[in-house]
Coordinates of C-alpha atoms and ligand atoms in Angstrom, one line a residue:
X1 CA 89.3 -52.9 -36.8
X2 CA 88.2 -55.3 -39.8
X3 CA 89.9 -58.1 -38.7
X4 CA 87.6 -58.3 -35.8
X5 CA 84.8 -60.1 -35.2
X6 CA 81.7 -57.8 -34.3
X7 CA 79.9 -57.8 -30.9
X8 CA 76.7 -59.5 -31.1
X9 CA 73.9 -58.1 -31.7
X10 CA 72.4 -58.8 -28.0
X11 CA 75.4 -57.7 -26.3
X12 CA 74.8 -56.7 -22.7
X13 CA 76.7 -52.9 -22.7
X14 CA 76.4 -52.4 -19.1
X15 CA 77.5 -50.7 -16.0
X16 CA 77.4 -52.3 -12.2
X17 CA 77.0 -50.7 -8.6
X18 CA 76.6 -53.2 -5.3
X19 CA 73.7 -52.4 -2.6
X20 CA 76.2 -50.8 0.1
X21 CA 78.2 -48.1 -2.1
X22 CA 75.4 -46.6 -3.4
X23 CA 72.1 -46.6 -1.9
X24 CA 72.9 -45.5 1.6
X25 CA 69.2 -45.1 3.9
X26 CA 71.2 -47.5 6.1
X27 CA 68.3 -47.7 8.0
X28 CA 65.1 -46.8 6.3
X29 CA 62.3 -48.4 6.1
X30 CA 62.5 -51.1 8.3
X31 CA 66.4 -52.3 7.1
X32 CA 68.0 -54.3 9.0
X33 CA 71.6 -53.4 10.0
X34 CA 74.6 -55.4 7.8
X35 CA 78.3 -56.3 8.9
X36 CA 79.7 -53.1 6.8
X37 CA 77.0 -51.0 9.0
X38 CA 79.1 -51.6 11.9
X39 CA 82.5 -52.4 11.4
X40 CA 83.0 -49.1 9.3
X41 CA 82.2 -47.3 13.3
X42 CA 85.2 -48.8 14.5
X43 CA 88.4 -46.3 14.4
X44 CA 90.9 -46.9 11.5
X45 CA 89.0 -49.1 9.1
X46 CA 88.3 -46.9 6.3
X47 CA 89.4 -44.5 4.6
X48 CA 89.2 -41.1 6.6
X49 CA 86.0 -43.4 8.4
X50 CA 84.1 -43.2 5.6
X51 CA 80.7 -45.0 5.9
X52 CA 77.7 -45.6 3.7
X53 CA 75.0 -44.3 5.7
X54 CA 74.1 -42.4 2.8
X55 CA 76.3 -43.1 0.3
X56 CA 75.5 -41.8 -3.0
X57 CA 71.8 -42.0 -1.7
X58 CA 70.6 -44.1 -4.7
X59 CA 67.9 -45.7 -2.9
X60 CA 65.9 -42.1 -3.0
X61 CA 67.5 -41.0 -6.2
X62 CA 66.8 -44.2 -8.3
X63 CA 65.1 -43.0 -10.4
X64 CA 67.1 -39.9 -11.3
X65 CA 70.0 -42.4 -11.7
X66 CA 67.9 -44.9 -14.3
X67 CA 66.8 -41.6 -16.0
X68 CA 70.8 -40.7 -17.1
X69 CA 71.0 -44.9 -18.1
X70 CA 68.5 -44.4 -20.1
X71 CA 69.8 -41.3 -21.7
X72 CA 73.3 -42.8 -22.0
X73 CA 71.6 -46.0 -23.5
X74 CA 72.8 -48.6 -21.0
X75 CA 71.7 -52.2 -22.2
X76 CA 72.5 -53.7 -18.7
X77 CA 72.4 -52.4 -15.0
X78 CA 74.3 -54.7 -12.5
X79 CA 73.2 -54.0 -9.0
X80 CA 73.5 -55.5 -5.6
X81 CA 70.2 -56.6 -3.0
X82 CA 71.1 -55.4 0.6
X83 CA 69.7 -59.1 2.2
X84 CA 69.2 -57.3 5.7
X85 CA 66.4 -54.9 3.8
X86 CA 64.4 -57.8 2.7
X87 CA 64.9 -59.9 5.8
X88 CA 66.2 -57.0 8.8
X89 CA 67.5 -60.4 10.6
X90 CA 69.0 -62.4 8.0
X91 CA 65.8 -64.4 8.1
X92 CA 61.8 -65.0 9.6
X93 CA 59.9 -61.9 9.0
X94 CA 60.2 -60.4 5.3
X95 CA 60.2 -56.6 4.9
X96 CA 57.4 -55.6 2.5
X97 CA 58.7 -52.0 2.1
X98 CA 62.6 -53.4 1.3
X99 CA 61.1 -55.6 -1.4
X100 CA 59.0 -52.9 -3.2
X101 CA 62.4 -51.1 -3.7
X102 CA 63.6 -53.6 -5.2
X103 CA 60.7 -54.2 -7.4
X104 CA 60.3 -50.5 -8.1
X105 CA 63.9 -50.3 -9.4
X106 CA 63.2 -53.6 -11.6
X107 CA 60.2 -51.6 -13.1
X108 CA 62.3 -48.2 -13.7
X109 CA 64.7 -50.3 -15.8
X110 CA 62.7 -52.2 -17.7
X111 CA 60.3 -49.0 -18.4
X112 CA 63.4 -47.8 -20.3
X113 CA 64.7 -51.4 -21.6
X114 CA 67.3 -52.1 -19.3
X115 CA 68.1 -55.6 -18.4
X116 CA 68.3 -55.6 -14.9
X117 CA 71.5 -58.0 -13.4
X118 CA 70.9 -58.8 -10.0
X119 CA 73.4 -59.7 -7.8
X120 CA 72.1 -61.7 -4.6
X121 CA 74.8 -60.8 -2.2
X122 CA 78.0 -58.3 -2.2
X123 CA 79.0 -58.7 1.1
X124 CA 76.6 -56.9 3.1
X125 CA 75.9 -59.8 5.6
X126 CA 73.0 -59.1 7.9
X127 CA 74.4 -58.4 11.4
X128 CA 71.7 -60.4 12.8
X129 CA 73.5 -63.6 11.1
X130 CA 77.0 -62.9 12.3
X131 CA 75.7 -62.5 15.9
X132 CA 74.1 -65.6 15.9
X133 CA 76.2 -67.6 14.4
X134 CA 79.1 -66.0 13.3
X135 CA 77.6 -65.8 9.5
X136 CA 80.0 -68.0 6.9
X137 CA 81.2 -70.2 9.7
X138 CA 78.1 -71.4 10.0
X139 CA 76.8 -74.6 7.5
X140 CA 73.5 -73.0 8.8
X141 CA 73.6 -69.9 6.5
X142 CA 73.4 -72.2 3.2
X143 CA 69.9 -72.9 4.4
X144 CA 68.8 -69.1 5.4
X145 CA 71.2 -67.8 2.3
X146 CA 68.8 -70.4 0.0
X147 CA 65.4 -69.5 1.3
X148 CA 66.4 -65.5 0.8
X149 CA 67.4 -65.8 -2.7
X150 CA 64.6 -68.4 -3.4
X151 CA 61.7 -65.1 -2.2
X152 CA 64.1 -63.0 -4.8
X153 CA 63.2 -65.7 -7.4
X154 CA 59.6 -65.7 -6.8
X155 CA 59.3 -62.0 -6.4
X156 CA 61.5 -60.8 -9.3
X157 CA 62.0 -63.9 -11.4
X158 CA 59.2 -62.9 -14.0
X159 CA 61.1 -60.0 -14.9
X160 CA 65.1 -60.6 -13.8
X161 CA 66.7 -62.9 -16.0
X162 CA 70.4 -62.3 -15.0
X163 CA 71.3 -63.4 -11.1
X164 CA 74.8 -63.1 -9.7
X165 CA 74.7 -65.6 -6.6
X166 CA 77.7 -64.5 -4.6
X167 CA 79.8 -61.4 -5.9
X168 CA 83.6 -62.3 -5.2
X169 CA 83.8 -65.0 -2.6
X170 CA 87.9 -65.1 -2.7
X171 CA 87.6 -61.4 -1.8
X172 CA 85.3 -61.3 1.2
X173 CA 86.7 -64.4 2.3
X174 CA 89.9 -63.6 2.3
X175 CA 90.2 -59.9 3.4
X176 CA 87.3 -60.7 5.6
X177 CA 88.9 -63.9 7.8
X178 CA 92.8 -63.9 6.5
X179 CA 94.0 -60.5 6.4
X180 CA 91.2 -59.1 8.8
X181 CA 90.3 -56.4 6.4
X182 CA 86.7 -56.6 5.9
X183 CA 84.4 -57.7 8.3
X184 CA 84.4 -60.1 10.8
X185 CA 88.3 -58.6 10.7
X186 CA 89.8 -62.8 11.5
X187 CA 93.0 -63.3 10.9
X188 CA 93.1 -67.0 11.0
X189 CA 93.6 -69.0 7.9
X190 CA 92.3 -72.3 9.0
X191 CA 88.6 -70.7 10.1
X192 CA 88.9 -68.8 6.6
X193 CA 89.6 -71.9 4.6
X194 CA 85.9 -73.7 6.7
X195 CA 83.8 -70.1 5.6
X196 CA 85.1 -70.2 2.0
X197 CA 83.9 -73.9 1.6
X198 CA 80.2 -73.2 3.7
X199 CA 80.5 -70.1 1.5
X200 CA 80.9 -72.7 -1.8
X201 CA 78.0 -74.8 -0.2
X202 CA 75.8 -72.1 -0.1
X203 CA 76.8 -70.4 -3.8
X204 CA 75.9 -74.2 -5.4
X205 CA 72.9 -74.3 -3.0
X206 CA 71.2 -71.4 -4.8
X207 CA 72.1 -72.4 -7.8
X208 CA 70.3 -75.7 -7.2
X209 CA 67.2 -74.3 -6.4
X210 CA 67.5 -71.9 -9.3
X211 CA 67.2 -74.7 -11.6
X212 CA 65.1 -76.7 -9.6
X213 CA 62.7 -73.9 -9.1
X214 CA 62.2 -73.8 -13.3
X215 CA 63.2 -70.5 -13.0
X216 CA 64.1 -68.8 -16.5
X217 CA 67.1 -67.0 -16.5
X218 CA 70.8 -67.5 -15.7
X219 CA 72.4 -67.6 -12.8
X220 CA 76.6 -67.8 -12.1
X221 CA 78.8 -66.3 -9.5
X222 CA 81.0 -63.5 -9.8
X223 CA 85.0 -64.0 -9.5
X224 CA 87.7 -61.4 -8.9
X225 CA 90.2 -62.9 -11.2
X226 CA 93.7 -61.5 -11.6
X227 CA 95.6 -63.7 -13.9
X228 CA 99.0 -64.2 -13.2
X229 CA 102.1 -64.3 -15.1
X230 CA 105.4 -66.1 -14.4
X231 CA 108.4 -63.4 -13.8
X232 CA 110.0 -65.2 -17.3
X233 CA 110.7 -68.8 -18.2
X234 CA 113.1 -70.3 -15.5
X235 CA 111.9 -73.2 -14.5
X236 CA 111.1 -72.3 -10.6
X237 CA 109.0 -69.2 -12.0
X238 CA 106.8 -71.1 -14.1
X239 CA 106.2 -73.6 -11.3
X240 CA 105.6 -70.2 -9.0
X241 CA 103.0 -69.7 -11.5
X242 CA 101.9 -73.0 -11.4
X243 CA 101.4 -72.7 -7.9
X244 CA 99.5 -69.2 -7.7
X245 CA 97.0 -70.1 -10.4
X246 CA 96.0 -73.2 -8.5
X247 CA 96.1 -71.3 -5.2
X248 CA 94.2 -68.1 -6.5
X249 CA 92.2 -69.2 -9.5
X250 CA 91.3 -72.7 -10.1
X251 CA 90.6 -73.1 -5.9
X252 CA 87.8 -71.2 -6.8
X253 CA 86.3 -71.2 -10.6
X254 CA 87.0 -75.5 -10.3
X255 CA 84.6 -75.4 -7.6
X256 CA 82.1 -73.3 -9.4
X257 CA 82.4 -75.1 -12.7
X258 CA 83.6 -79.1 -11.7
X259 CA 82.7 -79.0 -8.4
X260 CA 85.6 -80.1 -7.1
X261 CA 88.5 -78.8 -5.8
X262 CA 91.8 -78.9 -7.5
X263 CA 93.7 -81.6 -6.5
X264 CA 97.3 -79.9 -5.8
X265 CA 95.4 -77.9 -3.3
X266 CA 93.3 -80.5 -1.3
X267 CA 97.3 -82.1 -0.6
X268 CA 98.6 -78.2 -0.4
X269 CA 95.8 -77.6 2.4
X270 CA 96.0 -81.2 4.1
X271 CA 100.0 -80.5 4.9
X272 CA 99.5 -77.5 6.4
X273 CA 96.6 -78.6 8.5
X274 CA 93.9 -75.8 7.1
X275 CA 91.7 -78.6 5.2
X276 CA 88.0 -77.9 6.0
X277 CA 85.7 -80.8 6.5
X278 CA 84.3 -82.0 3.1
X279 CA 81.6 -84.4 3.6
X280 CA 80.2 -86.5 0.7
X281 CA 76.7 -85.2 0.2
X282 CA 79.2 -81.6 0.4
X283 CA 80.9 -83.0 -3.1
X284 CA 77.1 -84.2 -3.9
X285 CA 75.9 -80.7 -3.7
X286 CA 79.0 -78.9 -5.5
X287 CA 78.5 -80.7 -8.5
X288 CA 74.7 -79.7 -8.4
X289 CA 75.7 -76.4 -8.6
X290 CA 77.3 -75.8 -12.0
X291 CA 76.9 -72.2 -13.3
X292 CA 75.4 -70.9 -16.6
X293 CA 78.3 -68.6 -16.8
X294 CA 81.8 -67.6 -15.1
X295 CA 81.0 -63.5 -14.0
X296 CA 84.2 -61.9 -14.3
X297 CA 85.2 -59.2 -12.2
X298 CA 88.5 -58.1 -13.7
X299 CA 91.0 -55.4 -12.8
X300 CA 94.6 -56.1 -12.8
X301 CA 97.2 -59.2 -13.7
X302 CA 99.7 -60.4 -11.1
X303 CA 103.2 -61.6 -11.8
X304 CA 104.8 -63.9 -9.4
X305 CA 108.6 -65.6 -9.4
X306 CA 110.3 -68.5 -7.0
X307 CA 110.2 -67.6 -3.4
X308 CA 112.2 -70.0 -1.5
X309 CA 111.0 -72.0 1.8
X310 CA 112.8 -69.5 4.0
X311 CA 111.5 -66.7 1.5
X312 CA 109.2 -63.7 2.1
X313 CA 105.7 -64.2 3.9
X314 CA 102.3 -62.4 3.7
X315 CA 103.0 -58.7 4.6
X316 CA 99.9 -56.9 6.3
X317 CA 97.4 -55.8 3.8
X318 CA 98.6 -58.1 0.9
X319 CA 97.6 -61.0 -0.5
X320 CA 97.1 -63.3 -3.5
X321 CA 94.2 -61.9 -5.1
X322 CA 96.6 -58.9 -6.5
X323 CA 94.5 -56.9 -5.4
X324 CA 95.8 -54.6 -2.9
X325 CA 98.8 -53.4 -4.6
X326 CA 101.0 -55.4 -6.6
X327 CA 104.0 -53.3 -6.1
X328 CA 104.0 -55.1 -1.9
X329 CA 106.4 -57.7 -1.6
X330 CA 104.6 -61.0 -0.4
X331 CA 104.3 -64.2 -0.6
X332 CA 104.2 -67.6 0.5
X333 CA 107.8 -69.2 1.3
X334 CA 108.4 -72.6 -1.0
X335 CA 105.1 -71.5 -3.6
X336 CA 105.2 -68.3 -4.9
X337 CA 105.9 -64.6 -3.9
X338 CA 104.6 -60.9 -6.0
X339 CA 106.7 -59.2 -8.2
X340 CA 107.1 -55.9 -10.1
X341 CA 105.9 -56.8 -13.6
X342 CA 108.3 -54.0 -15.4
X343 CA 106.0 -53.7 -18.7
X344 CA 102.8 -52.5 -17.0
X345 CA 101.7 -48.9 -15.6
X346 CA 99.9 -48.5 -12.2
X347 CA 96.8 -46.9 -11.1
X348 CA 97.7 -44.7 -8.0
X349 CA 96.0 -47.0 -5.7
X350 CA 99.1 -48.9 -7.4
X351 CA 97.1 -51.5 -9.4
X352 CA 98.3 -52.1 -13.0
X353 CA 96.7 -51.4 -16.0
X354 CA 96.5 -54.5 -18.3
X355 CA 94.0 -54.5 -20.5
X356 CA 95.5 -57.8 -22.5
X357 CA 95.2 -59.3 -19.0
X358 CA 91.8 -58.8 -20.1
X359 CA 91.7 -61.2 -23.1
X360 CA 94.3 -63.4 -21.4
X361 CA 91.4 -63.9 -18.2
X362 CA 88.9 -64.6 -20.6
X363 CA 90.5 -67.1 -23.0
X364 CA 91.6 -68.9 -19.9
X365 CA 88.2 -69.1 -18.6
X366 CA 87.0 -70.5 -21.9
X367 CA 89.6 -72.8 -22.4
X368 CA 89.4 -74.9 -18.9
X369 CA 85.6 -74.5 -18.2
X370 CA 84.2 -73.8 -21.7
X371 CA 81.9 -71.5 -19.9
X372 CA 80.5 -68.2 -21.3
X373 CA 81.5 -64.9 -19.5
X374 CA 79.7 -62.2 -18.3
X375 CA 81.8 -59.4 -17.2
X376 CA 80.5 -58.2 -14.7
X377 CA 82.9 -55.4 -13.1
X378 CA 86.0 -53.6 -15.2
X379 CA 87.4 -49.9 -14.7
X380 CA 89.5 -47.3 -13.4
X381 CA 89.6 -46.1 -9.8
X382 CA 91.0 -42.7 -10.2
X383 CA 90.9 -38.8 -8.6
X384 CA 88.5 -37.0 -11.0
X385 CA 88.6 -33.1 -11.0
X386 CA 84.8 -31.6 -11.4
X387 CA 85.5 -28.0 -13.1
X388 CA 83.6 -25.1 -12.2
X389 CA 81.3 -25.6 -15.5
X390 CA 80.4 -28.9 -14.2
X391 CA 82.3 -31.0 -16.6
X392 CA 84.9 -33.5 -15.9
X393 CA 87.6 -34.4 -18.0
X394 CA 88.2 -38.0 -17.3
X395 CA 90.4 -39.1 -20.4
X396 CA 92.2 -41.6 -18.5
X397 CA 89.4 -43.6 -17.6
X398 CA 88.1 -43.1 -21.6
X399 CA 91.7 -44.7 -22.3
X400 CA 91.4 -47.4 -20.2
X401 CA 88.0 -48.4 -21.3
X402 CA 88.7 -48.2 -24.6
X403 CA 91.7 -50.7 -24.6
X404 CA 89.7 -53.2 -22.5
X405 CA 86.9 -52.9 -24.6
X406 CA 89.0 -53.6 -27.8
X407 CA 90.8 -56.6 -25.7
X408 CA 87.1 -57.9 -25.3
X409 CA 86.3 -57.8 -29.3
X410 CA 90.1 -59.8 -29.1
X411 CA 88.7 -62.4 -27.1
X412 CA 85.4 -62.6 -28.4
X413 CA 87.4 -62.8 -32.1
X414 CA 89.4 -65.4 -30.4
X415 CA 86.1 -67.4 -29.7
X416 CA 85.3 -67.0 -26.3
X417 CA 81.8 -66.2 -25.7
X418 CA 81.3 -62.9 -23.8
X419 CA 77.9 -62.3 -22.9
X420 CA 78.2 -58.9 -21.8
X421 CA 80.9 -56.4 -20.4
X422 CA 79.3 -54.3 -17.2
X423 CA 81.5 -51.9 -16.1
X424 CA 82.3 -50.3 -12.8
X425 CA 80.7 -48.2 -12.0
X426 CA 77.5 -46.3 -13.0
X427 CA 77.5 -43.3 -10.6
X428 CA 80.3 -42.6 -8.8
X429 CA 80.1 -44.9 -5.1
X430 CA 82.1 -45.5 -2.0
X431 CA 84.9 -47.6 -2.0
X432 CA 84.5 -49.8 0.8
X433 CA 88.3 -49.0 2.1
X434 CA 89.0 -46.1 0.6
X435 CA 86.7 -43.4 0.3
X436 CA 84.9 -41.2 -2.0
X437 CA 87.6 -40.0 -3.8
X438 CA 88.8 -43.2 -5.4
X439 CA 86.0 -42.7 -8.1
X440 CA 85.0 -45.2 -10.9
X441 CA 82.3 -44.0 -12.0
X442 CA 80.7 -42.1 -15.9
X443 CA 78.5 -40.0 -13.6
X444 CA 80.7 -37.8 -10.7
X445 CA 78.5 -37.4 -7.6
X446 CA 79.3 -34.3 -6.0
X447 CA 80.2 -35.7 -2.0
X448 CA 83.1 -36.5 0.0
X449 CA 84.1 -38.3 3.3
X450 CA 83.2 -35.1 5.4
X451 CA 80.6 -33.8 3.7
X452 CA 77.6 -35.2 1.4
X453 CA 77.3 -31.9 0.2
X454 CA 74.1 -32.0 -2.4
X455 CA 75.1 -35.2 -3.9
X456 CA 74.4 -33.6 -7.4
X457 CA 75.4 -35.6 -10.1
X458 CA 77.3 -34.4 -13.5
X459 CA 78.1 -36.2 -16.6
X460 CA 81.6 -37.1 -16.9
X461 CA 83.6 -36.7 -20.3
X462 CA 83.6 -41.0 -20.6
X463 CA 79.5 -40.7 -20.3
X464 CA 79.1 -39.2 -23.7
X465 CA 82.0 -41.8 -25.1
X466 CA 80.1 -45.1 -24.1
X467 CA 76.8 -43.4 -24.9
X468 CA 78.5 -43.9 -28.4
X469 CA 79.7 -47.2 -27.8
X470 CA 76.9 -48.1 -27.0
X471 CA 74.8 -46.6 -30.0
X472 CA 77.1 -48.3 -32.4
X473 CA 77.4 -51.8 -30.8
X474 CA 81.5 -51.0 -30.0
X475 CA 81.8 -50.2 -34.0
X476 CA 83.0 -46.9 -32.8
X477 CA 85.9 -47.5 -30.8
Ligands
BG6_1 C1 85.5 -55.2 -6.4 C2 84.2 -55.1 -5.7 O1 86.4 -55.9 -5.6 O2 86.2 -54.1 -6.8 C3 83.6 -53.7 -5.7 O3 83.3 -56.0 -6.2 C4 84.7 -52.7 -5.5 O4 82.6 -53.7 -4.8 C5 85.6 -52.8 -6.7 O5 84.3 -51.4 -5.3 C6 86.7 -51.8 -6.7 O6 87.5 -51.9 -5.5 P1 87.9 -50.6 -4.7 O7 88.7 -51.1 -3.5 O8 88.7 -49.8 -5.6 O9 86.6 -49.9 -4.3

């Protein structure tokens, strides 16, 4: 590809994981339990009730796992903190042993040059928090959120210079106090619209004491963005568009990057009567929270048209992060509603495959918040067939990478400044809704829902392929 522009020399080739589909010891060593602990015990919300008491056990096979980055020659390993094993209660007393994991993991991946990303929180809520005051409802998390990931700045500062401060806000938010799909299970817009903006205060709060601190480093959040397109060019459709980008995009990356929200939405949110209270020292602290970069968590594209006022309305599981399915018709009557886009495949957990979504999420992202972007999740949940010689022939997910990688070099030729593509995942993990068998990963772990069998872990066919990737800075693909 001549006409490209290189990667840089510095470019962070990594892959990414999150604290609660991979390490499982749920409750070793003094950890506290989370939110996910317990809601995945009640009847019918996961996938054949699949749990991750032990996961993929990462947190006693680390170094095994760091060992096969190393070998693959992984620049970058994205991984989550489990807040309830450093603080059991959210809070107060500090567990020694849960922070030593952490720092022993930190060591095992820079022993073998690995830049260590560290995300401060993917969802795993200590239980402690909800129960005492119902977690993101309460303004009183941004102080208890702020002093836990100030002790992961002094602990780990001197050696972590990449920090993720909340991993996909619109997701837990939304499927966790809309659609009632994620713990605390609330189906209740106007409570989810007051967590997602105590959630915004506490994101910009730890960004604040980042820079305060004189950390060095950079720190952003991570956003599930699905760009959408318009159906075609009829009017209404582009103002359907119009409508889902402010509703599913800007609400959120505005915040993070202006902080403020968009304007369209405050009058949007004031009409309905779901407008949280926004205070002035809140606006104060939103601006004080600016990011070094925009984390990308990028999947899929989403295509909306007109839906009349007496159109079609959210339907169960879906919603506007096109996430769940984009096949579901849904939407909200007089904005927007999901259509088919007739020019994409699907995955069959019926997402579809876009990889010039890719370059179109990334340009966009440059062009309103001139922000660089660290990708920070990007890759193919699929069945994957381990064959009795231990192999596994996962050409799909080699295709798939390969076009988003090239849509990257796109972007990057475009001028948008990509600091480094992580995808998902490392090992294979547990998908919070669905399972073990919804794999993502260059590494198969040998386990299902019933059985963790003996977790062995084989080299998939795309291992070997971004091992070369890798070696040749993306020349090779
Ligand atoms: C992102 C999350 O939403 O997508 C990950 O940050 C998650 O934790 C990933 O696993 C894939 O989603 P799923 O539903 O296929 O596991």
């Amino acid at each position: 590809h001549p006409q490209l522009d290189s990667f840089p020399t510095d470019f962070l080739w990594g892959s990414a994981s999150a604290a609660y589909q991979v390490e499982g010891a749920w409750d070793a060593d003094g950890k506290g339990p989370s939110v996910w602990d317990n809601f995945v015990k009640i009847p019918g919300t996961t996938f054949k009730s699949s749990n991750g008491q032990v996961a993929v056990d990462h947190y006693h096979r680390y170094q095994e796992d760091v060992a096969l980055m190393a070998e693959q020659g992984l620049k970058a390993y994205r991984f989550s903190i489990a807040w309830s094993r450093i603080f059991p209660t959210g809070k107060g007393e500090i567990n020694q042993v849960g922070l030593e994991f952490y720092s022993n993991l930190i060591d095992e991946l820079l022993k073998h040059d690995i830049e260590p990303i560290v995300t401060i929180y993917h969802w795993d809520l200590p239980q402690a928090l909800q129960d005492e005051y119902q977690g993101w409802e309460s303004r009183q998390i941004i102080e208890d959120f702020t002093t836990y990931a100030k002790l992961l700045f002094d602990t780990y500062g001197d050696r972590v210079k990449y920090w993720v401060s909340l991993n996909e806000q619109n997701v837990f938010i939304m499927h966790g106090y809309m659609m009632g799909t994620h713990p605390p299970a609330v189906r209740d817009p106007k409570r989810m619209y007051a967590a997602n903006h105590i959630a915004n205060l506490a994101n910009a709060s730890v960004i604040k004491a980042f820079r305060e601190g004189g950390y060095s480093g950079k720190i952003g959040p991570s956003f599930a963005f699905a760009p959408a397109y318009p159906l075609d060019c009829r009017p209404e459709n582009i103002l359907a568009y119009e409508n889902i980008s402010d509703m599913s995009a800007h609400f959120w990356m505005d915040v993070y990057a202006f902080g403020r929200y968009p304007r369209i939405m405050l009058k949007n949110l004031e009409k309905m009567g779901l407008l949280p209270e926004i205070t002035e020292s809140d606006l104060a602290l939103l601006k004080e929270g600016k990011p070094d970069f925009m984390g990308l968590n990028y999947y899929q594209t989403m295509t909306v048209a007109n839906n009349p006022l007496d159109g079609v309305g959210m339907s169960g599981e879906a919603n506007y992060t096109g996430e769940k399915g984009s096949t579901q018709e849904s939407g909200m009557p007089g904005l927007f509603k999901m259509v088919e886009n007739p020019y994409l495949e699907r995955t069959n957990w019926d997402w579809t495959i876009d990889h010039q979504g890719l370059r179109v999420a990334l340009r966009r992202i440059a062009s309103r918040y001139d922000l660089p972007v660290l990708i920070t999740e990007n890759g193919l949940g699929e069945f994957d067939t381990l064959e009795t010689d231990g192999t596994v022939h996962d050409q799909g997910r080699i295709d798939y990478l390969q076009h988003h990688c090239l849509a990257i070099q796109e972007a990057i030729s475009d001028g948008v400044e990509v600091m480094g593509y992580c995808t998902w995942s490392f090992t294979d993990l547990l998908s919070w809704l669905n399972g073990y068998q919804k794999r993502y990963g260059f590494v198969y772990v040998d386990r299902d829902e019933t059985s963790e069998k003996e977790l062995t872990r084989y080299k998939k066919d795309s291992f070997y392929w971004y091992q070369e990737v890798i070696n040749s800075n993306g020349q090779s693909l």
